[in-house]
Amino acid sequence: MPLSGHDERITPGARAMNLRRYNLVLLLLGVALGAALAVLLAREPSGDEETEQGSAPYAEVERAATAEVQAFLGIDHELVDEQAQTVLDGATGDFEEQYAAQLDSLKQSARAQESTAVATVLEVGISEIDRASATVLVAADTEVTSKSTAGEPRTVPWRIQLQLVEQDGRWLTSGLRFVG
């Protein structure tokens, strides 16, 4: 006999009642879990999930950003006119205007210094994207030679943020700034 003075044995009827309660709780949990799973499976993918799956706009933005950074950072003092045109072909808006305004100075400096720079894009990360615009971060290196390096190659790291906009089926750079 227990110390409390009364018998604490569970009767078969009480055991059956506890078992019914336990089964009811399990049933309710199962229904709630099933409903949550159904909602998750029926939900349409968000833009982030489309990005993770490698959607076409994501790949197009990445290609456009890579091409623009390579054109922007690459210099050959003998081909500077063609290279500048490549940058302008991938540009629009404020970036296009600002680049065009600095073009004469850029060409003069590249020719005077006999500069060459080969750009290598290391990483591209899209931080924001929708159907009409994207923000892209690019890590790149350039291997530079010029009179100021005495003809010896020097590696220069770059971290660049680009704003891209979709125009007539093409992703063009509307903004470019150096970061980090």
CSV table of C-alpha atoms in Angstrom, one decimal:
chain,number,residue,atom,x,y,z
A,1,MET,CA,0.0,0.0,0.0
A,2,PRO,CA,1.3,3.5,-0.9
A,3,LEU,CA,2.3,5.9,1.8
A,4,SER,CA,-0.6,8.2,1.0
A,5,GLY,CA,-3.0,5.7,2.4
A,6,HIS,CA,-5.1,4.9,-0.7
A,7,ASP,CA,-4.7,2.5,-3.6
A,8,GLU,CA,-3.3,4.2,-6.8
A,9,ARG,CA,-3.7,1.2,-9.1
A,10,ILE,CA,-5.0,2.1,-12.6
A,11,THR,CA,-8.2,0.3,-13.5
A,12,PRO,CA,-8.7,-1.2,-17.0
A,13,GLY,CA,-11.3,1.4,-17.7
A,14,ALA,CA,-9.0,4.3,-16.8
A,15,ARG,CA,-6.2,2.7,-18.9
A,16,ALA,CA,-8.5,2.6,-21.9
A,17,MET,CA,-9.6,6.2,-21.4
A,18,ASN,CA,-5.9,7.3,-21.3
A,19,LEU,CA,-5.2,5.3,-24.4
A,20,ARG,CA,-8.1,7.0,-26.3
A,21,ARG,CA,-6.8,10.4,-25.3
A,22,TYR,CA,-3.3,9.5,-26.4
A,23,ASN,CA,-4.6,8.3,-29.8
A,24,LEU,CA,-6.8,11.4,-30.2
A,25,VAL,CA,-3.7,13.6,-29.7
A,26,LEU,CA,-1.7,11.6,-32.2
A,27,LEU,CA,-4.5,11.8,-34.7
A,28,LEU,CA,-4.8,15.6,-34.3
A,29,LEU,CA,-1.0,16.0,-34.7
A,30,GLY,CA,-1.0,13.8,-37.8
A,31,VAL,CA,-3.8,15.9,-39.4
A,32,ALA,CA,-2.0,19.2,-38.6
A,33,LEU,CA,1.3,17.8,-40.0
A,34,GLY,CA,-0.5,16.6,-43.2
A,35,ALA,CA,-2.2,20.0,-43.7
A,36,ALA,CA,1.1,21.8,-43.3
A,37,LEU,CA,2.8,19.5,-45.8
A,38,ALA,CA,0.0,20.0,-48.3
A,39,VAL,CA,0.3,23.8,-48.0
A,40,LEU,CA,4.0,23.7,-48.6
A,41,LEU,CA,3.7,21.4,-51.6
A,42,ALA,CA,0.9,23.4,-53.2
A,43,ARG,CA,2.7,26.8,-52.7
A,44,GLU,CA,4.1,28.3,-55.9
A,45,PRO,CA,7.9,28.8,-55.9
A,46,SER,CA,9.1,32.3,-55.0
A,47,GLY,CA,11.7,34.2,-56.9
A,48,ASP,CA,14.4,32.9,-54.6
A,49,GLU,CA,13.5,29.3,-55.3
A,50,GLU,CA,13.5,30.0,-59.0
A,51,THR,CA,17.0,31.6,-58.6
A,52,GLU,CA,18.3,28.5,-56.7
A,53,GLN,CA,17.0,26.3,-59.5
A,54,GLY,CA,19.0,28.2,-62.1
A,55,SER,CA,16.2,29.8,-64.0
A,56,ALA,CA,16.9,31.4,-67.4
A,57,PRO,CA,16.8,35.1,-66.2
A,58,TYR,CA,19.3,34.2,-63.4
A,59,ALA,CA,21.8,32.7,-66.0
A,60,GLU,CA,21.2,35.6,-68.4
A,61,VAL,CA,22.0,38.2,-65.7
A,62,GLU,CA,25.1,36.3,-64.6
A,63,ARG,CA,26.3,36.2,-68.2
A,64,ALA,CA,25.6,39.9,-68.8
A,65,ALA,CA,27.4,40.9,-65.6
A,66,THR,CA,30.4,38.8,-66.4
A,67,ALA,CA,30.7,40.2,-69.9
A,68,GLU,CA,30.3,43.8,-68.7
A,69,VAL,CA,32.9,43.5,-66.0
A,70,GLN,CA,35.4,41.8,-68.3
A,71,ALA,CA,34.9,44.5,-70.9
A,72,PHE,CA,35.0,47.3,-68.3
A,73,LEU,CA,38.2,46.1,-66.6
A,74,GLY,CA,40.0,44.8,-69.7
A,75,ILE,CA,42.3,47.2,-71.5
A,76,ASP,CA,44.5,46.9,-74.5
A,77,HIS,CA,46.1,50.2,-75.5
A,78,GLU,CA,46.1,49.1,-79.1
A,79,LEU,CA,42.4,48.1,-79.1
A,80,VAL,CA,40.9,50.6,-76.7
A,81,ASP,CA,38.3,52.0,-79.2
A,82,GLU,CA,36.8,48.5,-79.8
A,83,GLN,CA,36.9,47.7,-76.1
A,84,ALA,CA,35.1,50.9,-75.1
A,85,GLN,CA,32.4,50.2,-77.7
A,86,THR,CA,31.9,46.7,-76.1
A,87,VAL,CA,31.4,48.4,-72.7
A,88,LEU,CA,28.9,50.9,-74.2
A,89,ASP,CA,27.0,48.1,-76.0
A,90,GLY,CA,26.3,46.5,-72.6
A,91,ALA,CA,25.5,49.8,-70.9
A,92,THR,CA,22.4,52.0,-70.5
A,93,GLY,CA,21.2,55.0,-68.5
A,94,ASP,CA,23.5,56.8,-66.0
A,95,PHE,CA,26.3,54.3,-66.4
A,96,GLU,CA,26.4,54.7,-70.1
A,97,GLU,CA,26.4,58.5,-69.8
A,98,GLN,CA,29.1,58.5,-67.2
A,99,TYR,CA,31.3,56.0,-69.0
A,100,ALA,CA,30.9,57.9,-72.3
A,101,ALA,CA,31.9,61.2,-70.6
A,102,GLN,CA,35.1,59.7,-69.3
A,103,LEU,CA,36.0,57.8,-72.5
A,104,ASP,CA,38.5,60.3,-74.0
A,105,SER,CA,40.5,60.5,-70.8
A,106,LEU,CA,40.5,56.7,-70.5
A,107,LYS,CA,41.7,56.2,-74.0
A,108,GLN,CA,44.4,58.8,-73.7
A,109,SER,CA,45.7,57.3,-70.4
A,110,ALA,CA,45.7,53.7,-71.8
A,111,ARG,CA,47.6,54.8,-74.8
A,112,ALA,CA,50.1,57.0,-72.9
A,113,GLN,CA,50.9,54.2,-70.4
A,114,GLU,CA,50.8,51.4,-73.0
A,115,SER,CA,48.4,49.7,-70.6
A,116,THR,CA,47.0,46.2,-70.9
A,117,ALA,CA,44.8,44.5,-68.4
A,118,VAL,CA,43.2,41.1,-68.7
A,119,ALA,CA,40.2,40.6,-66.5
A,120,THR,CA,39.2,37.3,-64.9
A,121,VAL,CA,35.9,37.1,-63.2
A,122,LEU,CA,36.2,34.9,-60.1
A,123,GLU,CA,32.7,34.9,-58.7
A,124,VAL,CA,29.3,36.3,-59.5
A,125,GLY,CA,26.5,36.6,-57.0
A,126,ILE,CA,23.1,37.9,-57.6
A,127,SER,CA,21.8,39.6,-54.5
A,128,GLU,CA,18.4,40.8,-55.9
A,129,ILE,CA,16.5,39.9,-59.0
A,130,ASP,CA,13.1,40.3,-60.5
A,131,ARG,CA,11.8,40.3,-64.1
A,132,ALA,CA,13.1,43.8,-64.9
A,133,SER,CA,16.2,44.5,-62.7
A,134,ALA,CA,19.0,42.8,-60.8
A,135,THR,CA,21.7,43.7,-58.3
A,136,VAL,CA,24.9,41.7,-58.9
A,137,LEU,CA,28.2,41.5,-57.0
A,138,VAL,CA,31.3,40.5,-58.9
A,139,ALA,CA,34.7,39.5,-57.7
A,140,ALA,CA,37.4,39.8,-60.4
A,141,ASP,CA,41.1,40.1,-60.8
A,142,THR,CA,43.0,41.9,-63.5
A,143,GLU,CA,46.6,41.2,-64.6
A,144,VAL,CA,47.9,44.6,-65.5
A,145,THR,CA,51.1,45.6,-67.4
A,146,SER,CA,52.0,49.2,-68.3
A,147,LYS,CA,54.9,51.6,-68.2
A,148,SER,CA,54.2,52.2,-64.5
A,149,THR,CA,54.7,48.5,-63.8
A,150,ALA,CA,57.9,48.5,-65.9
A,151,GLY,CA,56.2,45.9,-68.1
A,152,GLU,CA,55.9,43.4,-65.2
A,153,PRO,CA,52.4,41.9,-64.7
A,154,ARG,CA,50.7,43.0,-61.5
A,155,THR,CA,47.4,41.4,-60.2
A,156,VAL,CA,44.8,43.8,-59.0
A,157,PRO,CA,41.7,42.6,-57.2
A,158,TRP,CA,38.3,44.2,-57.8
A,159,ARG,CA,34.9,43.9,-56.1
A,160,ILE,CA,32.1,45.5,-58.1
A,161,GLN,CA,28.4,46.0,-57.7
A,162,LEU,CA,26.3,46.3,-60.8
A,163,GLN,CA,22.7,47.3,-61.3
A,164,LEU,CA,21.3,45.6,-64.4
A,165,VAL,CA,18.0,46.3,-66.2
A,166,GLU,CA,16.2,44.2,-68.8
A,167,GLN,CA,15.6,46.2,-72.0
A,168,ASP,CA,14.3,44.6,-75.2
A,169,GLY,CA,15.3,41.1,-74.1
A,170,ARG,CA,18.8,42.1,-73.0
A,171,TRP,CA,20.3,42.7,-69.6
A,172,LEU,CA,22.2,46.0,-69.6
A,173,THR,CA,24.3,47.7,-66.9
A,174,SER,CA,22.7,50.8,-65.6
A,175,GLY,CA,25.0,51.3,-62.6
A,176,LEU,CA,28.4,50.2,-61.6
A,177,ARG,CA,30.3,50.9,-58.4
A,178,PHE,CA,33.4,49.6,-56.6
A,179,VAL,CA,32.7,48.0,-53.2
A,180,GLY,CA,34.8,46.5,-50.4
